[in-house]
Short mmCIF file of C-alpha atoms and ligand atoms in Angstrom, two decimals:
data_model
loop_
_atom_site.label_atom_id
_atom_site.label_comp_id
_atom_site.label_asym_id
_atom_site.label_seq_id
_atom_site.Cartn_x
_atom_site.Cartn_y
_atom_site.Cartn_z
CA MET A 1 8.94 21.98 17.39
CA PHE A 2 6.00 20.33 15.58
CA SER A 3 2.93 19.20 17.45
CA SER A 4 0.44 18.55 14.66
CA PHE A 5 0.31 17.23 11.15
CA LEU A 6 -1.99 18.24 8.37
CA ILE A 7 -2.76 15.29 6.14
CA LYS A 8 -3.51 16.17 2.54
CA TYR A 9 -5.23 13.76 0.24
CA ALA A 10 -5.74 14.03 -3.46
CA GLU A 11 -7.90 11.50 -5.19
CA ILE A 12 -10.40 10.79 -2.49
CA GLY A 13 -11.42 14.41 -2.73
CA ILE A 14 -13.25 13.70 -5.97
CA LYS A 15 -15.60 11.00 -4.81
CA GLY A 16 -18.73 13.17 -4.54
CA LYS A 17 -21.38 11.91 -2.16
CA ASN A 18 -19.26 8.97 -1.03
CA ARG A 19 -16.43 11.18 0.00
CA TYR A 20 -17.09 10.74 3.69
CA LEU A 21 -16.57 6.99 3.33
CA PHE A 22 -13.12 7.59 1.93
CA GLU A 23 -12.31 10.15 4.60
CA ASP A 24 -13.51 7.83 7.34
CA ALA A 25 -11.42 4.98 5.91
CA LEU A 26 -8.38 7.22 5.78
CA VAL A 27 -8.92 8.33 9.38
CA ARG A 28 -9.23 4.67 10.36
CA GLN A 29 -6.00 3.73 8.58
CA ILE A 30 -4.17 6.68 10.12
CA LYS A 31 -5.36 5.71 13.59
CA TYR A 32 -4.25 2.15 12.94
CA ALA A 33 -0.80 3.32 11.83
CA LEU A 34 -0.50 5.53 14.92
CA LYS A 35 -1.25 2.64 17.27
CA LYS A 36 2.29 1.53 16.63
CA CYS A 37 3.71 4.96 17.52
CA ASP A 38 4.62 6.13 20.99
CA GLY A 39 2.45 8.99 22.24
CA GLU A 40 -1.17 10.17 22.32
CA PHE A 41 -2.80 11.53 19.19
CA VAL A 42 -6.14 12.99 18.21
CA VAL A 43 -7.20 12.61 14.59
CA SER A 44 -9.90 14.98 13.35
CA LYS A 45 -11.61 15.58 10.08
CA THR A 46 -12.70 18.86 8.55
CA PRO A 47 -13.91 19.27 4.96
CA GLY A 48 -11.07 18.39 2.62
CA ARG A 49 -8.44 17.76 5.26
CA ILE A 50 -7.45 15.67 8.21
CA TYR A 51 -5.53 16.90 11.23
CA LEU A 52 -3.44 14.91 13.54
CA ASP A 53 -2.71 16.56 16.87
CA ALA A 54 -0.16 15.11 19.24
CA GLU A 55 -1.36 15.32 22.83
CA SER A 56 1.89 14.14 24.39
CA GLU A 57 5.57 13.70 23.61
CA PHE A 58 6.10 11.68 20.46
CA ASP A 59 8.79 10.50 18.08
CA TYR A 60 8.58 12.69 14.97
CA ASP A 61 10.51 10.34 12.67
CA GLN A 62 8.43 7.37 13.75
CA VAL A 63 5.17 9.19 13.00
CA ILE A 64 6.37 10.26 9.55
CA GLU A 65 7.57 6.74 8.84
CA LYS A 66 4.22 5.19 9.75
CA LEU A 67 2.18 7.81 7.89
CA SER A 68 4.28 7.32 4.78
CA HIS A 69 2.80 3.80 4.60
CA VAL A 70 -0.84 4.91 4.66
CA PHE A 71 -2.41 4.77 1.21
CA GLY A 72 -4.63 7.74 0.43
CA ILE A 73 -2.18 10.26 1.91
CA TRP A 74 -0.84 12.60 -0.73
CA GLY A 75 1.22 14.78 1.57
CA ILE A 76 2.07 15.25 5.24
CA CYS A 77 2.61 18.78 6.52
CA PRO A 78 4.36 19.07 9.90
CA VAL A 79 2.57 21.84 11.75
CA VAL A 80 3.49 24.18 14.58
CA ARG A 81 0.34 24.58 16.64
CA VAL A 82 0.00 27.53 19.00
CA PRO A 83 -2.93 28.78 21.11
CA LEU A 84 -5.27 31.33 19.60
CA CYS A 85 -3.78 34.81 20.12
CA PRO A 86 -4.13 38.36 18.79
CA PRO A 87 -2.53 39.26 15.42
CA GLU A 88 0.62 40.87 16.90
CA GLU A 89 1.43 37.76 18.88
CA LEU A 90 0.51 35.53 15.94
CA CYS A 91 3.11 37.37 13.85
CA GLU A 92 5.77 36.75 16.47
CA LYS A 93 5.02 33.05 16.32
CA VAL A 94 5.19 32.96 12.52
CA VAL A 95 8.43 34.97 12.45
CA ASP A 96 9.89 32.61 15.02
CA TYR A 97 8.79 29.64 12.88
CA PHE A 98 10.25 31.19 9.75
CA GLY A 99 13.57 31.82 11.46
CA ARG A 100 13.82 28.29 12.76
CA MET A 101 12.92 26.75 9.43
CA TYR A 102 14.69 29.05 7.00
CA GLY A 103 16.91 31.43 8.96
CA GLU A 104 20.10 29.83 7.67
CA GLN A 105 18.87 29.26 4.14
CA VAL A 106 17.81 32.87 3.51
CA LYS A 107 21.22 34.16 4.52
CA GLU A 108 22.91 31.98 1.90
CA LYS A 109 20.76 32.36 -1.17
CA GLU A 110 18.04 34.56 -2.53
CA THR A 111 14.74 33.29 -1.29
CA THR A 112 11.19 34.36 -1.97
CA PHE A 113 8.09 33.64 0.05
CA LYS A 114 4.45 34.36 0.45
CA VAL A 115 2.03 34.02 3.31
CA PHE A 116 -1.16 32.10 2.70
CA SER A 117 -3.75 32.53 5.41
CA ARG A 118 -7.03 30.78 6.05
CA ARG A 119 -9.44 32.01 8.63
CA SER A 120 -11.85 29.22 9.44
CA ASN A 121 -12.45 30.91 12.78
CA LYS A 122 -14.64 33.71 11.43
CA GLY A 123 -14.54 35.65 14.69
CA TYR A 124 -10.82 36.37 14.32
CA ALA A 125 -9.79 40.06 14.19
CA LEU A 126 -8.23 40.01 10.70
CA ASP A 127 -9.51 38.26 7.60
CA SER A 128 -7.23 36.18 5.42
CA MET A 129 -6.18 39.01 3.08
CA GLU A 130 -5.36 41.24 6.00
CA LEU A 131 -3.47 38.45 7.69
CA ASN A 132 -1.40 37.80 4.56
CA ALA A 133 -0.34 41.42 4.40
CA PHE A 134 0.23 41.80 8.12
CA VAL A 135 2.24 38.63 8.65
CA GLY A 136 4.16 39.09 5.37
CA GLU A 137 5.32 42.51 6.45
CA LYS A 138 6.60 41.23 9.79
CA ILE A 139 8.58 38.50 8.07
CA LEU A 140 10.10 41.10 5.74
CA ASP A 141 11.01 43.27 8.73
CA ALA A 142 12.72 40.37 10.46
CA PHE A 143 14.45 38.96 7.37
CA PRO A 144 15.28 41.87 5.05
CA GLU A 145 17.16 39.52 2.69
CA VAL A 146 14.01 37.69 1.53
CA GLY A 147 11.70 38.80 -1.22
CA VAL A 148 7.96 38.40 -1.76
CA ASP A 149 6.70 36.47 -4.74
CA VAL A 150 2.99 35.76 -4.69
CA HIS A 151 3.01 33.69 -7.89
CA ASN A 152 5.95 31.36 -7.63
CA PRO A 153 7.53 31.63 -4.18
CA ASP A 154 10.24 29.31 -2.84
CA ILE A 155 8.40 29.13 0.46
CA THR A 156 4.69 29.33 1.15
CA VAL A 157 3.97 29.83 4.81
CA THR A 158 0.43 28.79 5.57
CA VAL A 159 -1.27 30.24 8.62
CA GLU A 160 -4.60 28.70 9.56
CA VAL A 161 -6.67 30.29 12.24
CA ARG A 162 -8.95 27.68 13.77
CA ASP A 163 -9.63 27.07 17.46
CA LYS A 164 -5.84 27.16 17.58
CA ILE A 165 -3.34 28.57 15.13
CA TYR A 166 -1.61 26.22 12.73
CA ILE A 167 1.60 27.25 10.96
CA TYR A 168 3.24 25.14 8.27
CA SER A 169 5.16 25.32 5.02
CA GLU A 170 6.62 21.92 4.22
CA ILE A 171 4.98 18.96 2.53
CA ILE A 172 6.44 15.49 2.90
CA PRO A 173 5.11 13.29 0.09
CA GLY A 174 2.83 10.44 1.13
CA PRO A 175 2.41 7.19 -0.80
CA GLY A 176 -0.67 8.36 -2.74
CA GLY A 177 -3.38 5.92 -3.75
CA MET A 178 -6.62 5.32 -1.88
CA PRO A 179 -7.32 4.15 1.67
CA VAL A 180 -7.27 0.37 2.06
CA GLY A 181 -10.79 -1.01 2.30
CA THR A 182 -12.49 1.55 0.07
CA ASN A 183 -12.48 -0.56 -3.08
CA GLY A 184 -13.44 -4.03 -1.95
CA LYS A 185 -11.24 -7.00 -1.24
CA GLY A 186 -8.93 -9.21 -3.31
CA MET A 187 -7.40 -12.64 -2.84
CA LEU A 188 -3.68 -12.40 -3.61
CA LEU A 189 -1.86 -15.51 -4.81
CA LEU A 190 1.30 -14.95 -2.82
CA SER A 191 4.38 -16.99 -3.63
CA GLY A 192 7.85 -16.43 -2.30
CA GLY A 193 8.97 -14.59 -5.42
CA ILE A 194 9.59 -10.97 -6.25
CA ASP A 195 6.44 -10.35 -8.22
CA SER A 196 3.42 -11.28 -6.16
CA PRO A 197 4.18 -9.11 -3.10
CA VAL A 198 4.61 -6.15 -5.45
CA SER A 199 1.26 -6.95 -7.09
CA GLY A 200 -0.47 -7.08 -3.74
CA TRP A 201 1.05 -3.77 -2.74
CA MET A 202 0.00 -2.13 -6.02
CA VAL A 203 -3.58 -3.28 -5.80
CA ALA A 204 -3.84 -2.35 -2.11
CA LYS A 205 -2.66 1.10 -3.10
CA ARG A 206 -5.85 1.41 -5.13
CA GLY A 207 -7.88 0.82 -1.98
CA LEU A 208 -8.32 -2.95 -1.92
CA LYS A 209 -8.10 -4.91 1.25
CA ILE A 210 -5.88 -7.94 0.73
CA ASP A 211 -6.27 -11.56 1.78
CA ALA A 212 -3.62 -13.96 0.54
CA VAL A 213 -3.21 -17.62 -0.34
CA TYR A 214 0.02 -19.58 -0.47
CA PHE A 215 0.17 -23.08 -1.96
CA HIS A 216 2.57 -25.05 0.14
CA ALA A 217 3.88 -28.47 -0.88
CA PRO A 218 5.66 -30.11 2.04
CA PRO A 219 8.09 -31.85 2.05
CA TYR A 220 8.98 -30.59 -1.43
CA THR A 221 8.78 -27.07 -0.12
CA SER A 222 10.32 -26.50 3.27
CA GLU A 223 9.11 -24.73 6.39
CA ARG A 224 11.62 -22.04 5.54
CA ALA A 225 9.88 -21.44 2.22
CA LYS A 226 6.61 -21.01 4.07
CA GLN A 227 8.21 -18.70 6.61
CA LYS A 228 9.54 -16.62 3.74
CA VAL A 229 5.99 -16.14 2.44
CA ILE A 230 4.83 -15.16 5.94
CA ASP A 231 7.70 -12.67 6.14
CA LEU A 232 6.72 -11.21 2.76
CA ALA A 233 3.10 -10.89 3.90
CA LYS A 234 4.41 -9.05 6.98
CA LYS A 235 6.23 -6.55 4.81
CA VAL A 236 3.13 -5.94 2.71
CA SER A 237 0.96 -5.65 5.82
CA ALA A 238 2.99 -2.60 6.86
CA TYR A 239 0.96 -0.89 4.13
CA THR A 240 -2.28 -2.82 4.15
CA GLY A 241 -2.97 -3.65 7.77
CA PRO A 242 -3.49 -7.27 8.87
CA ILE A 243 -3.46 -9.90 6.10
CA TYR A 244 -5.32 -13.20 6.44
CA LEU A 245 -2.87 -15.62 4.86
CA HIS A 246 -4.35 -18.98 3.84
CA VAL A 247 -1.76 -21.73 3.62
CA ILE A 248 -3.13 -24.50 1.42
CA ASN A 249 -1.44 -27.88 1.43
CA PHE A 250 -1.00 -28.57 -2.27
CA THR A 251 1.22 -31.67 -2.17
CA GLU A 252 -1.41 -34.34 -2.87
CA ILE A 253 -2.88 -32.41 -5.76
CA GLN A 254 0.51 -31.70 -7.24
CA LEU A 255 1.58 -35.34 -7.05
CA TYR A 256 -1.74 -36.48 -8.50
CA ILE A 257 -1.31 -34.18 -11.49
CA TYR A 258 2.30 -35.33 -11.81
CA GLU A 259 1.23 -38.96 -11.96
CA ASN A 260 -1.68 -38.52 -14.35
CA CYS A 261 -0.88 -35.72 -16.79
CA PRO A 262 1.88 -35.10 -19.34
CA HIS A 263 4.83 -33.55 -17.59
CA GLU A 264 5.19 -30.68 -20.01
CA GLU A 265 1.64 -29.63 -19.06
CA LEU A 266 2.19 -29.99 -15.36
CA THR A 267 2.82 -26.33 -14.58
CA ILE A 268 -0.13 -25.04 -16.53
CA ILE A 269 -2.53 -27.59 -15.05
CA MET A 270 -1.18 -26.91 -11.61
CA ARG A 271 -1.71 -23.19 -12.14
CA ARG A 272 -5.29 -23.84 -13.19
CA TYR A 273 -5.89 -25.69 -9.93
CA MET A 274 -4.27 -22.92 -7.93
CA MET A 275 -6.61 -20.43 -9.56
CA ARG A 276 -9.66 -22.63 -8.98
CA ILE A 277 -8.84 -23.04 -5.29
CA ALA A 278 -7.96 -19.37 -4.88
CA GLU A 279 -11.32 -18.46 -6.38
CA MET A 280 -13.15 -20.76 -3.97
CA LEU A 281 -11.31 -19.13 -1.08
CA ALA A 282 -12.10 -15.70 -2.49
CA VAL A 283 -15.81 -16.43 -2.69
CA GLU A 284 -15.83 -17.93 0.79
CA ASN A 285 -14.10 -14.86 2.19
CA GLU A 286 -16.10 -12.29 0.26
CA ALA A 287 -13.26 -11.14 -1.96
CA GLN A 288 -14.33 -9.91 -5.37
CA CYS A 289 -11.21 -10.59 -7.39
CA LEU A 290 -7.98 -12.57 -7.60
CA ILE A 291 -4.56 -10.93 -7.81
CA THR A 292 -1.42 -12.51 -9.23
CA GLY A 293 2.13 -11.42 -9.97
CA GLU A 294 2.01 -12.60 -13.57
CA SER A 295 3.75 -10.60 -16.27
CA ILE A 296 3.68 -11.34 -20.01
CA GLY A 297 6.40 -13.67 -21.17
CA GLN A 298 8.29 -14.05 -17.88
CA VAL A 299 8.18 -17.84 -17.94
CA ALA A 300 6.45 -20.59 -19.98
CA SER A 301 3.31 -20.33 -17.87
CA GLN A 302 3.07 -16.61 -18.60
CA THR A 303 2.93 -16.52 -22.38
CA THR A 304 -0.26 -14.98 -23.66
CA GLN A 305 -1.57 -18.45 -24.59
CA SER A 306 -0.72 -19.85 -21.15
CA LEU A 307 -2.32 -16.92 -19.37
CA ALA A 308 -5.46 -17.43 -21.43
CA VAL A 309 -5.60 -21.11 -20.47
CA THR A 310 -5.00 -20.31 -16.79
CA ASN A 311 -7.56 -17.55 -16.85
CA GLU A 312 -10.21 -19.82 -18.31
CA VAL A 313 -10.98 -21.48 -14.98
CA CYS A 314 -11.85 -18.19 -13.26
CA THR A 315 -15.14 -16.39 -13.17
CA LEU A 316 -13.97 -13.64 -10.85
CA PRO A 317 -11.86 -10.92 -12.43
CA VAL A 318 -8.13 -11.59 -12.13
CA PHE A 319 -6.04 -8.50 -11.54
CA ARG A 320 -2.50 -8.74 -12.86
CA PRO A 321 -1.05 -5.31 -12.15
CA LEU A 322 2.42 -6.33 -13.38
CA ILE A 323 1.25 -7.70 -16.69
CA ALA A 324 3.21 -5.20 -18.79
CA PHE A 325 6.05 -4.44 -16.39
CA ASP A 326 9.67 -5.26 -17.10
CA LYS A 327 11.41 -7.26 -14.38
CA GLU A 328 13.72 -4.36 -13.61
CA ASP A 329 10.77 -2.10 -12.83
CA ILE A 330 9.23 -4.76 -10.60
CA VAL A 331 12.54 -5.16 -8.77
CA ASN A 332 12.70 -1.41 -8.23
CA ILE A 333 9.29 -1.38 -6.58
CA SER A 334 10.14 -4.40 -4.45
CA LYS A 335 13.22 -2.56 -3.19
CA LYS A 336 11.14 0.51 -2.43
CA ILE A 337 8.59 -1.46 -0.41
CA ASP A 338 11.31 -3.53 1.25
CA THR A 339 10.25 -6.98 0.03
CA TYR A 340 13.21 -7.53 -2.29
CA GLU A 341 15.75 -8.84 0.21
CA THR A 342 13.25 -11.42 1.48
CA SER A 343 12.08 -12.41 -2.01
CA ILE A 344 15.58 -13.25 -3.19
CA LEU A 345 16.30 -15.65 -0.35
CA PRO A 346 17.01 -18.97 -2.03
CA PHE A 347 14.27 -21.27 -0.68
CA GLU A 348 12.55 -23.28 -3.39
CA ASP A 349 8.95 -22.54 -4.30
CA CYS A 350 6.50 -25.24 -5.17
CA CYS A 351 6.52 -24.58 -8.90
CA THR A 352 10.22 -25.17 -9.35
CA ILE A 353 10.30 -28.71 -7.93
CA PHE A 354 8.10 -30.26 -10.58
CA VAL A 355 9.04 -28.10 -13.54
CA ALA A 356 9.42 -30.04 -16.77
CA LYS A 357 12.49 -29.49 -18.97
CA HIS A 358 10.31 -28.31 -21.84
CA PRO A 359 7.01 -27.01 -20.52
CA VAL A 360 4.39 -26.10 -23.10
CA THR A 361 4.47 -22.45 -24.05
CA LYS A 362 1.42 -22.53 -26.32
CA PRO A 363 -0.99 -24.80 -24.49
CA ASN A 364 -4.14 -25.83 -26.28
CA LEU A 365 -7.18 -25.45 -24.06
CA GLY A 366 -8.97 -28.47 -25.53
CA ILE A 367 -6.01 -30.75 -24.93
CA ILE A 368 -5.42 -29.43 -21.43
CA LYS A 369 -9.06 -29.98 -20.53
CA ARG A 370 -8.90 -33.51 -21.94
CA HIS A 371 -5.87 -34.30 -19.79
CA GLU A 372 -7.52 -32.82 -16.74
CA HIS A 373 -10.17 -35.50 -17.10
CA ASN A 374 -7.48 -37.96 -16.05
CA LEU A 375 -7.94 -36.41 -12.61
CA ASP A 376 -11.69 -36.83 -12.40
CA GLU A 377 -11.65 -39.68 -9.93
CA LYS A 378 -10.06 -37.96 -6.96
CA ILE A 379 -9.49 -34.28 -7.66
CA ASP A 380 -12.73 -32.92 -6.17
CA GLU A 381 -12.13 -34.79 -2.95
CA MET A 382 -8.54 -33.55 -2.86
CA ILE A 383 -9.62 -29.96 -3.33
CA LYS A 384 -12.17 -30.38 -0.58
CA THR A 385 -9.50 -31.73 1.77
CA ALA A 386 -7.11 -28.96 0.83
CA LEU A 387 -9.74 -26.34 1.68
CA GLU A 388 -10.72 -28.10 4.90
CA THR A 389 -7.13 -28.17 6.09
CA ASP A 390 -6.54 -24.52 5.17
CA GLU A 391 -4.24 -22.98 7.80
CA VAL A 392 -5.13 -19.33 8.34
CA ILE A 393 -2.40 -17.10 9.68
CA ILE A 394 -3.26 -13.53 10.60
CA VAL A 395 -0.17 -11.64 9.57
CA THR A 396 0.53 -8.23 11.03
CA GLU A 397 3.51 -5.96 10.87
CA GLU A 398 5.83 -6.51 13.84
P1 ATP B 401 6.63 -14.60 -8.19
O1 ATP B 401 7.89 -13.84 -8.34
O2 ATP B 401 5.53 -13.79 -7.57
O3 ATP B 401 6.84 -15.91 -7.49
P2 ATP B 401 7.02 -15.88 -10.67
O4 ATP B 401 7.60 -15.00 -11.64
O5 ATP B 401 7.85 -16.83 -9.91
O6 ATP B 401 6.17 -14.96 -9.66
P3 ATP B 401 5.16 -18.04 -11.29
O7 ATP B 401 5.85 -18.97 -10.38
O8 ATP B 401 4.81 -18.46 -12.67
O9 ATP B 401 5.88 -16.63 -11.45
O10 ATP B 401 3.84 -17.59 -10.62
C1 ATP B 401 3.01 -16.66 -11.20
C2 ATP B 401 2.07 -16.15 -10.13
O11 ATP B 401 1.31 -17.24 -9.61
C3 ATP B 401 2.78 -15.59 -8.94
O12 ATP B 401 3.10 -14.23 -9.12
C4 ATP B 401 1.77 -15.79 -7.86
O13 ATP B 401 0.76 -14.80 -7.92
C5 ATP B 401 1.15 -17.13 -8.23
N1 ATP B 401 1.85 -18.25 -7.57
C6 ATP B 401 2.84 -19.03 -8.04
N2 ATP B 401 3.22 -19.95 -7.14
C7 ATP B 401 2.43 -19.78 -6.06
C8 ATP B 401 2.29 -20.43 -4.79
N3 ATP B 401 3.07 -21.44 -4.42
N4 ATP B 401 1.35 -19.97 -3.93
C9 ATP B 401 0.57 -18.93 -4.28
N5 ATP B 401 0.64 -18.29 -5.44
C10 ATP B 401 1.55 -18.69 -6.34
MG1 MG B 402 7.16 -17.76 -8.13
#
């Protein structure tokens, strides 16, 4: 029945002179999402809206599913598209549409409607006011049980007269946010846990392109733990497009810290080195910020004092979208974006292997820095090696 979709967007409409950049990015993301759908599509842009016309058979559910992952889409309207025709014939089409969509519903309960017409094709015989009245009357003739309510109708049937005629009335909610790539790029510290994939998703929803880094510590962390991170990146890439995942071998550095620093400070010092390396990768890859899944008070390394000490090594801004979220809320998002089941698989992550029984919860920056000097001899070389042996995996949705 449907052969087009009208894509409505909200926030990108307010970007003034740069609006076209946002629209172009959205068109690009839509085209990318459609690549994975069967069928031929034409995506076109008119002021304030984007149309998607199917030029062949296609799978409706698949298209809706893919579009519901494209940030920047506020709503998706399935459209019946018919050739341009005189008003009488146009009415027949709209009445037919109305019957197919609501024929059953209007018999069962009181329903009100209005017709909302737009005539972008100025040569058309009736203007929008005339069309509203004309089409509305025909619907009333065909369905005497419905009522008209121009202020608060149950159903608004939109009729757009363009080079073809577009008829629609339903809006399927999109994910909202802004098109990926319109707000710069971030380097996501992606572990195998619940939090960091959710963070990446949240920031991407605000228009950031995402690269990711995973600190891998073989043999203390297994290949399965690494695969789990790749699988999580895959899930996130269903929303963001391809993710460049940097796998950094962290074993030597971790052992070196373990051997030379107090064990209760191990996690915090390790986190400082993760942030330092992530920042180097970010700069090298033209990302403007770091993103983590940290949340106040979750573990010893996420007390306010610990976060301050971790943050101290960074000059780039660190985005922590989950900072004030309760775990339950994070879990709910991870279920919604389908990362939860992967995140809870049991494989160890590199932090848990070396965790001290009583890690510091109120680290003192001066003391931490003093202990980091124990690493002066080899740490720069180790970081260099870690960056040189960076394994880059381009992760895309299957
Ligand atoms: P998550 O659920 O995302 O693993 P967490 O609650 O386990 O988070 P931590 O282990 O303290 O918390 O890690 C805090 C943040 O540091 C993570 O959200 C992630 O951004 C980053 N991080 C931790 N371990 C790694 C790792 N091995 N590789 C990359 N980033 C990591
Ligand atoms: Mg973790």
